[in-house]
Amino acid sequence: MVFKYVYGSPVETEAVIEPAEAVKGDIPFFHIAGGAGDKGIYEFSYSMSPGDKIFGLGEQVRGINKRGWIYESNNTDDPEHTEGKRSLYGAHNFFVVDGKDTFGAFFDYPGKMTFDFGYSRGSEIKVTVPEGNFTVYIITAEDEEISPIETKILTVVKQFRRIIGRSYIPPRWAFGYQQSRWGYKREEDIYETVKKHKEWGIPLDAVYLDIDYMEGFKDFTVNRERFPHMEKMIGDLKAEGVKVVPIIDAGVKIEPGYSVYEEGIKNGYFCRKEDGAYFTGGVWPGRVHFPDVLNKEARQWFGRCYEELVSMGAEGFWNDMNEPALFYSEDGLKEIYKKAETMDSSDMNLNDFLELTPLINEIANKARDYESFYHNIDGKMVRHDKVHNLYGCYMTRAAAEYLEKASGDKRKLLFSRSSYIGMHRYGGIWTGDNKSWWSHLLLNVKMMPSLNMCGFLYCGADVGGFGDNVTEDLMLRWLEFAIFTPLFRNHSALGTRRQEIYQFENAKAMREIIRLRYRLIPYLYSEYMKAVFSFDMFFKPLCFVFDKDEQAAQAEDQLLVGDSIMIAPVVCQNQTGRYVYLPEDMLLITFSTAEDMDLKPMKKGHHYVTVWEHEVIIFVRKNRLLPLAPPDNVTGDALPEDLQLIKGPGEKAAYVYYNDDGYCTDYKRMKKTVVVDKAGNREYID
Ligand code: GLC
């Protein structure tokens, strides 16, 4: 059941799209303190028992079980994804408590808010909303709502997913391998990257354009000196089966004569300060204004701007810097200049210096700047900080609505750095500027199911890590995990070690892992589409299925992927194996190349499994089938008859294989059920 509680007059975020009547009366599970008489701050407390677990919050630091830390929803451009942080680029305010009670809660509030999950007091959840206008949804699973094959916790998640609407569906090519690098500066760099992949026999579906393709980092422009034949390049590469995906940033450069800037000014489409002047921030292009994507008319205009690159052949985009990131603001800089001037005539005393340094050190993404500009939402001026976490979501919505209109029934690839629940209907996300650290590979593993709970199914991290220098063994291990993430993109930062696969001594082993990804695409795509249509999760923690198994609940580095398999990636350096917990009998497959595999039935329980650096392990669940495409099936498409089926332990197994043309939006379903008995006989049921 879903219960809706409305406090004050909330901003309509459109996170929830299923209409529901607000319930009058007390909210269950929580004790409420504060409220209207107490500066308007609301505190929702829940008293936990020792074994209670908390899941959710989407893109966040720390574990799958989120108990024991304090998290914030405050979308921030912060490349230091360390344990001490409280927020990253997304605000995903949904969590599930599982223990003496099992229920979900979604705090639909787009400003900054706090989730204290047993940090201040070990036994208490305290959710703080700083003002009185928001909506809370409480989700429970009554006995009659729980299907006999599903757990209570998964039923809660599915009910939530149903009210927030169907997740975004990318074209099937977006399940292929994708190569990106901040630092590809010229057309030749792009051609060269694709050529090298071909020479090495590394399958590749997309190559990315980072900010250097633009003229002076101006959105929707092309630097013709460095990309003189952009249209031809996109066409040439498309002919080779490789899509070109450009980046779009949130800030629009202030430059007279630049059409996007001029149109925005003429029509009043940028965010303004209280005095009516446009707010000026500083990002890659220097001084920028921010399109008011929360204003419907401005949003439609910004969406139409994508036409420029679509007409050149682009079939996908990544939206960046849309928290929106602020390196500085005009007002922030003025404050520094003013302070520095007073120091010039002073005796350089320490107090002056100590007043100046925080102005400089804390100039980026400053709360005071976010409080100084407004959005025009249906004629009402709303201060940015009250809706801060919606910005990236609405920028991506701008693009999605335009692309949907413009491309008829053809799907487009679209994903964003910043997000709020609701954006999952418009695009996917990548998890921003991670680092080439083993701990960030593990973080990638842990984030995926939490994101799925909040509707984000098309997601992935920068494979190999964005910042810092990757080691060869980390690249191998990261690929071994990332072949299961729907978005599978190798991306890295300017100035770091090059991390295209062919740069490494072990390039051949890496290629085999990517070739294996292509063998897995029919399964991954089929499971993805079924998860979308049934509001299911693609990645699940073990305890979402094995909820009576206390040991399954301890697994923070193993995941169920779709319905048929479990994965247990190696996430530590210099380890040639790992301990794995099997919540039921399973079949271990060890791939040493995309073709060569070793099969070993294993019993429920704890095991040590050897996994050499170049090997991928997959566990096929009891009574389940894993379909594999024939080797070198580079489109990821496969007829059911062509699939190799690997059966887990047990008498019988059945697999429902979903397939379609991979690019139309009518999702013409071609579902086929394949049943295999113990002797390996197949039966196809239409
Ligand atoms: C941001 C993005 C990163 C990109 C860089 C340059 O840091 O998160 O992916 O490469 O900007 O555009």
XYZ file of C-alpha atoms and ligand atoms in Angstrom:
698
model
C 0.000 0.000 0.000
C 1.111 3.540 -0.672
C 0.134 6.312 1.735
C 0.680 9.941 0.830
C 1.116 12.696 3.434
C 1.265 16.304 2.324
C 2.834 19.017 4.499
C 2.190 22.673 3.596
C 2.255 23.500 -0.114
C 5.033 21.482 -1.742
C 6.577 22.302 -5.109
C 5.321 19.799 -7.690
C 8.471 17.805 -8.492
C 6.681 15.241 -10.719
C 8.761 12.490 -9.159
C 5.567 10.547 -8.512
C 3.222 10.255 -11.461
C 0.533 7.918 -10.170
C -2.248 10.098 -8.740
C -3.062 9.400 -5.105
C -5.261 11.041 -2.498
C -3.394 12.473 0.466
C -4.121 10.665 3.711
C -5.245 12.707 6.732
C -3.995 11.709 10.159
C -0.775 10.486 11.682
C 2.011 9.103 9.570
C 2.845 5.495 10.532
C 6.239 4.307 11.834
C 7.661 7.792 12.498
C 7.456 10.114 15.431
C 7.390 13.737 14.268
C 9.042 16.608 16.103
C 9.322 20.259 15.148
C 7.013 21.429 12.410
C 5.180 24.693 11.942
C 5.851 26.058 15.427
C 9.553 25.243 15.422
C 11.122 27.339 12.622
C 9.321 25.005 10.284
C 11.988 22.281 10.594
C 10.504 18.777 10.633
C 12.201 15.774 12.186
C 10.916 12.265 11.525
C 12.278 9.687 13.954
C 12.071 5.917 13.861
C 13.398 3.665 16.582
C 15.424 0.769 15.179
C 16.036 -2.689 16.603
C 19.606 -4.013 16.573
C 19.250 -6.074 13.392
C 17.251 -3.550 11.343
C 18.738 -2.794 7.961
C 18.280 0.236 5.724
C 18.563 0.166 1.941
C 18.234 2.831 -0.727
C 19.212 6.495 -1.219
C 20.493 5.721 -4.731
C 23.803 7.365 -5.551
C 25.490 7.667 -2.191
C 28.723 6.774 -0.424
C 29.163 3.698 1.824
C 27.388 0.363 1.893
C 24.404 -1.437 0.450
C 23.047 -1.476 4.002
C 23.075 2.255 4.696
C 22.772 2.043 8.464
C 25.395 3.894 10.519
C 26.043 7.124 8.629
C 24.452 10.504 8.009
C 23.574 11.288 4.404
C 22.403 14.481 2.756
C 20.469 15.176 -0.368
C 22.368 18.099 -1.784
C 23.480 17.606 -5.372
C 27.126 18.626 -5.502
C 29.952 18.587 -8.004
C 32.483 16.956 -5.725
C 35.075 14.615 -7.255
C 36.250 13.335 -3.846
C 33.884 10.422 -3.282
C 35.320 9.495 0.088
C 33.628 7.834 3.047
C 33.321 11.056 5.013
C 31.132 12.702 2.386
C 27.392 13.023 2.836
C 26.216 13.714 -0.684
C 27.253 13.217 -4.278
C 25.580 14.364 -7.522
C 22.094 12.915 -7.053
C 19.218 13.227 -4.585
C 17.337 9.946 -4.313
C 15.229 10.291 -1.178
C 13.795 6.784 -1.059
C 14.810 4.147 1.486
C 13.466 0.893 2.874
C 13.764 -0.253 6.465
C 13.853 -4.018 6.839
C 13.643 -5.617 10.263
C 10.957 -5.620 12.895
C 8.955 -3.550 10.376
C 9.462 -3.569 6.653
C 8.414 -0.346 4.943
C 9.604 2.236 2.459
C 9.635 6.017 2.745
C 10.044 8.606 0.016
C 10.590 12.218 1.063
C 9.613 14.215 -1.979
C 11.438 17.428 -1.171
C 13.879 18.919 -3.721
C 15.925 21.095 -1.353
C 18.775 20.030 0.912
C 17.715 17.545 3.600
C 19.280 14.995 5.930
C 18.985 11.265 6.538
C 20.624 10.320 9.812
C 20.606 6.519 9.792
C 21.896 5.705 13.266
C 24.803 8.171 13.153
C 23.857 10.544 15.980
C 22.119 7.815 17.943
C 22.844 4.243 16.931
C 19.272 3.067 17.335
C 17.536 5.966 15.641
C 16.671 7.040 12.141
C 16.139 10.778 11.986
C 15.069 12.399 8.731
C 15.189 16.195 8.780
C 13.404 18.446 6.320
C 14.353 22.094 6.808
C 10.980 23.575 5.958
C 7.282 22.785 6.003
C 6.489 22.129 2.331
C 7.021 18.552 1.190
C 5.291 15.232 0.627
C 6.065 11.900 2.259
C 5.060 8.553 0.789
C 5.017 5.525 3.064
C 5.028 2.190 1.271
C 4.139 -1.101 2.905
C 3.608 -4.615 1.583
C 0.488 -6.287 2.932
C 0.403 -10.083 2.902
C -2.062 -10.174 0.023
C 0.210 -7.899 -2.040
C 3.246 -10.169 -1.782
C 3.538 -12.737 -4.549
C 4.550 -16.233 -3.338
C 7.844 -15.937 -5.230
C 8.735 -12.495 -3.952
C 9.991 -11.068 -0.689
C 8.369 -8.325 1.313
C 11.225 -5.933 0.748
C 11.133 -6.365 -3.022
C 7.348 -5.888 -3.002
C 7.820 -2.546 -1.218
C 10.393 -1.464 -3.810
C 8.165 -2.505 -6.701
C 5.204 -0.581 -5.322
C 7.374 2.510 -5.087
C 8.718 2.006 -8.590
C 5.169 1.704 -9.905
C 4.136 5.147 -8.576
C 7.234 6.866 -9.990
C 6.684 5.388 -13.445
C 8.588 3.295 -15.943
C 12.352 3.600 -16.191
C 14.132 4.943 -19.258
C 14.907 2.517 -22.072
C 18.044 3.155 -24.130
C 18.680 1.759 -27.605
C 20.253 -1.705 -27.461
C 23.567 -0.444 -28.861
C 23.926 1.458 -25.574
C 24.560 -1.929 -23.921
C 27.723 -2.218 -25.985
C 31.199 -1.113 -24.963
C 31.789 2.647 -25.049
C 35.033 4.605 -25.019
C 35.489 8.118 -23.692
C 38.325 10.362 -22.534
C 38.510 13.965 -21.508
C 41.359 14.940 -23.755
C 40.256 13.799 -27.230
C 40.791 17.205 -28.770
C 40.572 16.710 -32.513
C 38.728 14.688 -35.108
C 41.900 12.645 -35.630
C 41.870 11.586 -31.971
C 38.373 10.184 -32.387
C 39.139 8.381 -35.673
C 42.349 7.026 -34.153
C 40.548 5.689 -31.067
C 38.025 3.841 -33.190
C 40.717 2.558 -35.556
C 42.774 1.169 -32.691
C 39.762 -0.667 -31.282
C 39.144 -2.220 -34.694
C 42.797 -3.197 -35.103
C 42.809 -4.894 -31.725
C 39.466 -6.604 -32.373
C 37.865 -4.832 -29.410
C 34.116 -4.464 -29.987
C 33.003 -0.845 -29.657
C 29.567 0.750 -29.924
C 30.202 4.380 -29.048
C 32.898 6.972 -28.713
C 32.423 10.152 -26.691
C 33.068 13.831 -27.292
C 34.031 15.676 -24.129
C 34.048 19.494 -23.894
C 36.912 20.004 -26.346
C 34.702 19.474 -29.397
C 32.985 22.760 -28.586
C 34.046 26.220 -29.617
C 35.184 27.851 -26.372
C 33.135 25.321 -24.360
C 29.912 26.814 -25.742
C 27.004 24.372 -25.754
C 25.682 23.302 -29.165
C 28.689 24.666 -31.045
C 31.468 22.790 -32.833
C 35.069 23.926 -32.992
C 35.514 23.775 -36.765
C 39.247 24.146 -36.586
C 39.587 20.907 -34.642
C 36.431 19.182 -35.899
C 36.147 20.526 -39.460
C 34.075 17.584 -40.719
C 31.935 16.761 -37.709
C 28.960 15.545 -39.792
C 31.172 13.368 -41.970
C 32.989 11.989 -38.937
C 29.720 11.016 -37.255
C 28.545 9.427 -40.523
C 31.814 7.584 -41.183
C 31.895 6.116 -37.705
C 28.215 5.207 -37.774
C 28.950 3.256 -40.948
C 31.479 1.301 -38.899
C 28.894 0.689 -36.181
C 30.214 3.307 -33.751
C 27.981 6.142 -32.464
C 29.409 9.517 -31.484
C 28.030 10.891 -28.205
C 28.642 14.590 -27.391
C 28.597 16.171 -23.933
C 26.302 19.106 -23.055
C 26.964 21.290 -20.011
C 24.411 23.239 -18.016
C 25.939 26.735 -18.173
C 25.533 28.857 -21.323
C 28.491 31.115 -22.076
C 27.866 34.844 -21.877
C 29.025 36.036 -25.266
C 27.255 38.557 -27.445
C 26.614 37.103 -30.880
C 26.455 33.473 -29.643
C 22.962 32.439 -30.673
C 22.087 30.300 -27.631
C 23.067 33.152 -25.336
C 21.252 35.753 -27.435
C 18.022 33.699 -27.596
C 18.109 33.032 -23.870
C 18.544 36.733 -23.108
C 15.905 37.862 -25.611
C 13.289 35.533 -24.171
C 14.230 35.822 -20.516
C 15.060 32.095 -20.266
C 17.946 32.308 -17.798
C 17.746 32.220 -13.990
C 17.539 35.650 -12.379
C 18.515 37.159 -9.058
C 16.078 38.994 -6.822
C 16.802 42.335 -8.514
C 15.906 40.883 -11.909
C 19.499 40.680 -13.205
C 20.585 37.312 -14.600
C 22.676 35.234 -12.215
C 26.256 34.823 -13.430
C 28.305 31.791 -12.521
C 31.676 30.540 -13.668
C 32.160 27.077 -15.192
C 34.265 25.705 -18.112
C 33.401 28.503 -20.603
C 34.061 31.216 -18.013
C 31.057 33.442 -17.234
C 27.743 31.688 -17.830
C 24.015 32.037 -17.265
C 21.912 28.999 -16.356
C 18.865 28.118 -18.465
C 15.793 28.060 -16.240
C 14.881 24.473 -17.061
C 12.189 24.500 -14.358
C 10.300 27.021 -16.471
C 8.411 25.015 -19.061
C 8.924 27.440 -21.933
C 12.640 27.809 -21.226
C 12.927 24.033 -20.902
C 11.362 23.476 -24.298
C 13.705 26.049 -25.798
C 16.796 24.444 -24.249
C 15.606 21.044 -25.479
C 15.271 22.381 -29.024
C 18.917 23.498 -28.919
C 19.958 19.801 -29.092
C 18.642 19.868 -32.667
C 21.948 21.394 -33.802
C 23.875 18.210 -32.974
C 21.049 15.822 -33.813
C 21.044 17.277 -37.325
C 24.749 16.404 -37.526
C 23.890 12.796 -36.743
C 24.299 12.536 -32.956
C 22.123 9.782 -31.464
C 22.961 10.269 -27.842
C 24.083 12.839 -25.269
C 25.557 13.045 -21.789
C 24.429 16.021 -19.695
C 27.077 17.321 -17.346
C 27.798 19.990 -14.699
C 24.092 20.127 -13.979
C 23.952 20.197 -10.170
C 24.486 22.956 -11.407
C 28.219 23.064 -10.702
C 29.633 26.465 -9.837
C 33.402 26.941 -9.890
C 32.617 30.464 -8.682
C 29.989 33.163 -9.055
C 30.429 36.740 -10.147
C 29.289 37.901 -6.718
C 31.662 35.507 -4.964
C 34.617 36.819 -6.968
C 33.648 40.429 -6.220
C 33.695 39.639 -2.529
C 37.252 38.301 -2.834
C 38.465 41.316 -4.810
C 36.939 43.642 -2.254
C 38.595 41.858 0.643
C 41.945 41.722 -1.166
C 41.797 45.457 -1.848
C 41.339 46.244 1.825
C 44.346 44.058 2.557
C 46.500 45.934 0.104
C 46.308 49.045 2.244
C 46.416 47.181 5.552
C 49.451 45.829 7.403
C 48.818 42.289 6.071
C 47.688 41.112 9.488
C 46.778 37.500 10.079
C 43.104 38.165 10.787
C 42.634 39.724 7.371
C 44.401 36.788 5.787
C 42.223 34.301 7.660
C 39.139 36.119 6.430
C 40.336 36.016 2.845
C 41.319 32.350 2.568
C 37.871 30.829 3.198
C 36.403 33.194 0.615
C 38.804 31.664 -1.895
C 38.759 28.059 -0.677
C 34.994 27.837 -0.399
C 34.036 29.728 -3.508
C 32.839 26.659 -5.457
C 29.251 25.350 -5.154
C 28.508 27.815 -2.364
C 25.177 27.676 -0.545
C 24.899 31.479 -0.596
C 25.101 31.491 -4.395
C 22.372 28.876 -4.673
C 20.223 31.088 -2.435
C 20.725 34.098 -4.680
C 18.841 33.149 -7.836
C 15.347 32.092 -8.795
C 13.309 29.907 -11.104
C 10.063 30.905 -12.720
C 7.826 27.901 -12.057
C 4.417 28.504 -13.634
C 4.716 32.242 -13.012
C 5.885 31.883 -9.414
C 9.447 32.855 -8.496
C 11.008 29.998 -6.486
C 14.432 30.437 -4.900
C 16.921 27.978 -6.350
C 18.028 26.353 -3.096
C 14.434 25.232 -2.441
C 14.492 23.172 -5.643
C 18.239 22.741 -6.100
C 18.141 18.969 -6.496
C 15.758 19.189 -9.460
C 18.063 21.092 -11.779
C 19.880 18.185 -13.449
C 16.669 16.215 -13.647
C 14.916 19.006 -15.511
C 17.860 19.682 -17.802
C 17.738 16.034 -18.813
C 13.971 16.191 -19.136
C 14.454 19.144 -21.531
C 16.649 16.999 -23.749
C 14.475 13.887 -23.452
C 11.252 15.673 -24.360
C 12.863 17.241 -27.401
C 14.537 14.006 -28.511
C 11.319 12.083 -28.137
C 9.459 14.548 -30.318
C 12.227 14.873 -32.866
C 13.206 11.278 -33.325
C 9.801 9.727 -33.852
C 9.907 6.174 -32.672
C 13.693 5.929 -32.467
C 15.279 5.655 -29.016
C 18.140 7.945 -28.082
C 20.919 7.453 -25.563
C 20.720 10.020 -22.780
C 22.264 10.148 -19.347
C 23.091 12.758 -16.800
C 25.434 13.424 -13.912
C 22.974 15.131 -11.585
C 19.530 13.656 -10.911
C 16.430 13.455 -8.749
C 13.915 10.624 -8.678
C 11.650 11.211 -11.673
C 14.615 11.659 -13.994
C 14.785 7.874 -14.239
C 11.926 8.166 -16.768
C 13.990 10.434 -19.046
C 17.499 9.035 -18.970
C 20.184 7.155 -17.131
C 23.032 8.364 -14.970
C 26.742 7.863 -14.670
C 28.137 8.205 -11.206
C 30.443 11.135 -11.896
C 34.105 11.730 -11.217
C 35.206 8.620 -9.375
C 38.856 7.695 -9.054
C 41.029 4.803 -10.204
C 40.847 3.316 -6.739
C 39.974 -0.215 -5.636
C 37.574 1.299 -3.098
C 35.723 2.994 -5.943
C 35.330 -0.284 -7.790
C 33.651 -1.608 -4.650
C 31.578 1.584 -4.390
C 30.440 0.998 -7.961
C 29.234 -2.484 -6.942
C 27.355 -1.147 -3.909
C 25.711 1.789 -5.648
C 24.071 -0.173 -8.422
C 21.253 -1.877 -6.449
C 20.532 1.317 -4.483
C 20.136 3.204 -7.745
C 17.860 0.494 -9.121
C 15.593 0.846 -6.079
C 15.092 4.498 -7.050
C 14.228 3.753 -10.679
C 17.646 4.290 -12.246
C 18.311 1.149 -14.232
C 20.519 2.510 -16.998
C 23.598 3.399 -15.012
C 27.268 2.732 -14.564
C 30.469 4.308 -13.323
C 33.483 5.506 -15.295
C 35.121 2.124 -15.870
C 38.747 2.137 -14.734
C 38.091 5.300 -12.738
C 38.022 8.924 -13.901
C 40.603 10.683 -11.719
C 44.038 9.320 -10.738
C 46.085 6.717 -12.570
C 44.682 3.276 -13.148
C 46.816 0.177 -12.695
C 46.543 -2.647 -15.152
C 45.115 -5.087 -12.621
C 42.467 -2.566 -11.515
C 41.431 -2.077 -15.128
C 41.042 -5.849 -15.543
C 39.037 -6.263 -12.351
C 36.870 -3.233 -13.124
C 36.056 -4.588 -16.578
C 35.219 -7.941 -14.975
C 32.540 -6.216 -12.901
C 31.409 -3.561 -15.388
C 30.501 -6.098 -18.084
C 27.326 -6.493 -16.012
C 26.404 -2.789 -15.736
C 23.966 -1.541 -18.389
C 26.120 1.544 -19.054
C 29.589 0.182 -19.819
C 31.828 3.169 -20.537
C 35.568 3.600 -20.092
C 36.132 7.279 -19.249
C 39.090 9.098 -17.710
C 40.285 12.586 -16.885
C 42.693 14.875 -18.641
C 46.227 14.323 -17.410
C 45.688 10.821 -16.065
C 47.241 7.633 -17.467
C 45.663 6.683 -20.790
C 43.247 3.839 -20.185
C 41.976 2.717 -23.570
C 42.274 -1.057 -23.489
C 44.995 -1.180 -26.146
C 47.314 0.915 -23.925
C 47.934 -2.052 -21.621
C 50.249 -5.038 -21.733
C 47.222 -7.223 -21.002
C 45.109 -5.721 -23.804
C 44.218 -9.173 -25.121
C 42.835 -10.352 -21.796
C 40.828 -7.134 -21.520
C 39.502 -7.654 -25.024
C 38.290 -11.123 -24.068
C 36.348 -9.666 -21.147
C 34.686 -7.141 -23.458
C 33.942 -9.900 -25.978
C 32.272 -11.788 -23.147
C 30.125 -8.713 -22.459
C 28.773 -9.046 -25.991
C 27.935 -12.695 -25.351
C 25.994 -11.534 -22.300
C 24.041 -8.733 -23.994
C 20.988 -10.853 -24.929
C 20.642 -11.836 -21.267
C 21.420 -8.362 -19.887
C 19.066 -6.669 -22.337
C 16.308 -9.201 -21.762
C 16.621 -8.840 -17.970
C 16.794 -5.044 -18.272
C 13.603 -4.840 -20.323
C 11.732 -7.235 -18.041
C 12.858 -5.196 -15.023
C 11.579 -2.016 -16.690
C 8.160 -3.466 -17.489
C 7.652 -5.172 -14.137
C 9.174 -2.365 -12.012
C 11.819 -4.809 -10.872
C 15.459 -4.254 -9.988
C 18.164 -5.347 -12.404
C 20.800 -5.568 -9.656
C 19.607 -6.932 -6.304
C 21.368 -7.411 -2.984
C 21.216 -11.119 -2.085
C 18.819 -10.518 0.810
C 16.176 -9.002 -1.499
C 15.620 -12.569 -2.704
C 16.957 -14.681 0.186
C 15.350 -12.642 2.945
C 15.314 -15.404 5.563
C 19.041 -15.987 5.191
C 20.994 -13.862 7.684
C 24.288 -14.620 5.943
C 22.949 -13.417 2.594
C 22.222 -10.077 4.282
C 25.925 -9.686 5.092
C 27.025 -9.781 1.457
C 28.103 -6.286 0.459
C 30.237 -7.328 -2.517
C 28.040 -9.880 -4.265
C 24.942 -9.108 -6.337
C 22.170 -10.876 -8.154
C 22.048 -9.692 -11.763
C 18.658 -10.324 -13.297
C 16.899 -13.496 -12.339
C 19.439 -16.131 -13.367
C 22.857 -15.208 -12.040
C 24.879 -14.030 -9.070
C 28.197 -12.195 -9.376
C 31.057 -11.899 -6.912
C 33.704 -9.589 -8.372
C 37.271 -9.430 -7.082
C 37.681 -5.899 -5.713
C 41.053 -6.055 -3.952
C 44.519 -5.694 -5.438
C 46.826 -8.720 -5.617
C 44.067 -11.191 -4.883
C 43.781 -14.199 -7.123
C 40.534 -15.388 -5.630
C 37.960 -14.579 -3.006
C 35.472 -15.921 -0.491
C 31.944 -16.232 -1.806
C 28.690 -17.027 -0.071
C 26.169 -19.112 -2.002
C 22.625 -18.759 -0.634
C 21.609 -21.865 -2.646
C 23.280 -24.476 -4.853
C 24.725 -22.821 -7.930
C 26.842 -23.549 -10.985
C 30.151 -21.697 -11.098
C 31.271 -20.683 -14.586
C 34.864 -19.521 -14.903
C 35.568 -17.810 -18.217
C 39.228 -17.622 -19.194
C 38.355 -16.121 -22.589
C 35.007 -15.192 -24.117
C 34.719 -18.801 -25.347
C 36.645 -20.938 -22.892
C 34.755 -21.786 -19.785
C 34.965 -24.192 -16.961
C 31.805 -25.363 -15.153
C 31.646 -26.463 -11.544
C 28.493 -27.226 -9.531
C 28.723 -25.819 -6.016
C 26.729 -26.355 -2.860
C 24.997 -23.695 -0.806
C 27.419 -22.209 1.733
C 30.818 -20.531 1.993
C 33.558 -21.195 -0.538
C 36.926 -19.907 -1.594
C 37.046 -19.471 -5.363
C 40.198 -18.897 -7.395
C 39.830 -16.097 -9.942
C 43.011 -15.327 -11.870
C 43.454 -11.767 -13.050
C 42.072 -12.404 -16.531
C 39.125 -14.570 -15.426
C 35.433 -13.745 -15.053
C 33.258 -15.789 -12.730
C 29.480 -16.089 -12.898
C 27.226 -18.208 -10.689
C 24.118 -19.615 -12.365
C 21.272 -19.982 -9.918
C 19.405 -23.172 -9.154
C 16.700 -23.995 -11.713
C 17.720 -21.034 -13.846
C 19.246 -20.643 -17.281
C 21.895 -18.267 -18.498
C 21.578 -17.585 -22.228
C 24.769 -16.626 -24.037
C 25.063 -15.222 -27.540
C 27.412 -16.997 -29.934
C 30.922 -15.487 -29.792
C 31.435 -12.382 -31.923
C 27.801 -11.504 -32.022
C 28.621 -7.810 -32.058
C 25.110 -6.398 -32.282
C 24.021 -8.037 -29.047
C 20.974 -9.304 -30.926
C 20.374 -13.031 -31.000
C 17.573 -15.346 -31.980
C 16.454 -17.668 -29.201
C 17.527 -20.628 -31.328
C 21.086 -19.326 -31.475
C 21.552 -18.914 -27.756
C 23.804 -21.213 -25.826
C 21.939 -22.068 -22.625
C 23.791 -22.843 -19.454
C 21.701 -24.477 -16.786
C 22.124 -24.064 -13.055
C 21.646 -27.021 -10.669
C 18.172 -28.550 -10.308
C 15.714 -30.665 -12.252
C 14.210 -28.130 -14.603
C 14.832 -24.598 -15.685
C 12.967 -22.064 -17.748
C 14.021 -18.752 -19.182
C 11.772 -15.998 -20.516
C 13.793 -14.352 -23.239
C 12.741 -10.845 -24.221
C 14.004 -9.441 -27.455
C 12.969 -6.668 -29.825
C 14.512 -4.621 -32.638
C 16.588 -2.660 -30.133
C 15.733 0.840 -31.283
C 11.960 1.394 -31.733
C 9.968 2.862 -28.896
C 6.900 0.741 -29.415
C 8.818 -2.085 -27.773
C 7.297 -4.577 -30.125
C 7.651 -7.540 -27.931
C 9.060 -10.759 -29.147
C 8.970 -12.795 -26.003
C 9.875 -16.402 -26.069
C 9.978 -18.804 -23.171
C 12.670 -21.401 -23.368
C 12.380 -24.409 -21.084
C 15.228 -26.852 -20.645
C 15.005 -30.131 -18.799
C 17.749 -31.985 -16.998
C 18.816 -33.849 -20.115
C 19.261 -30.566 -21.943
C 16.157 -30.864 -24.138
C 14.636 -27.532 -25.093
C 11.077 -26.543 -25.503
C 10.062 -23.186 -26.942
C 6.754 -21.689 -25.913
C 5.560 -18.543 -27.717
C 33.248 16.783 -15.400
C 32.633 15.446 -15.784
C 33.648 14.602 -16.515
C 34.161 15.368 -17.729
C 34.739 16.710 -17.304
C 35.109 17.587 -18.502
O 34.251 16.619 -14.455
O 32.113 14.787 -14.678
O 33.089 13.386 -16.908
O 35.120 14.617 -18.394
O 33.780 17.436 -16.539
O 34.008 17.854 -19.276
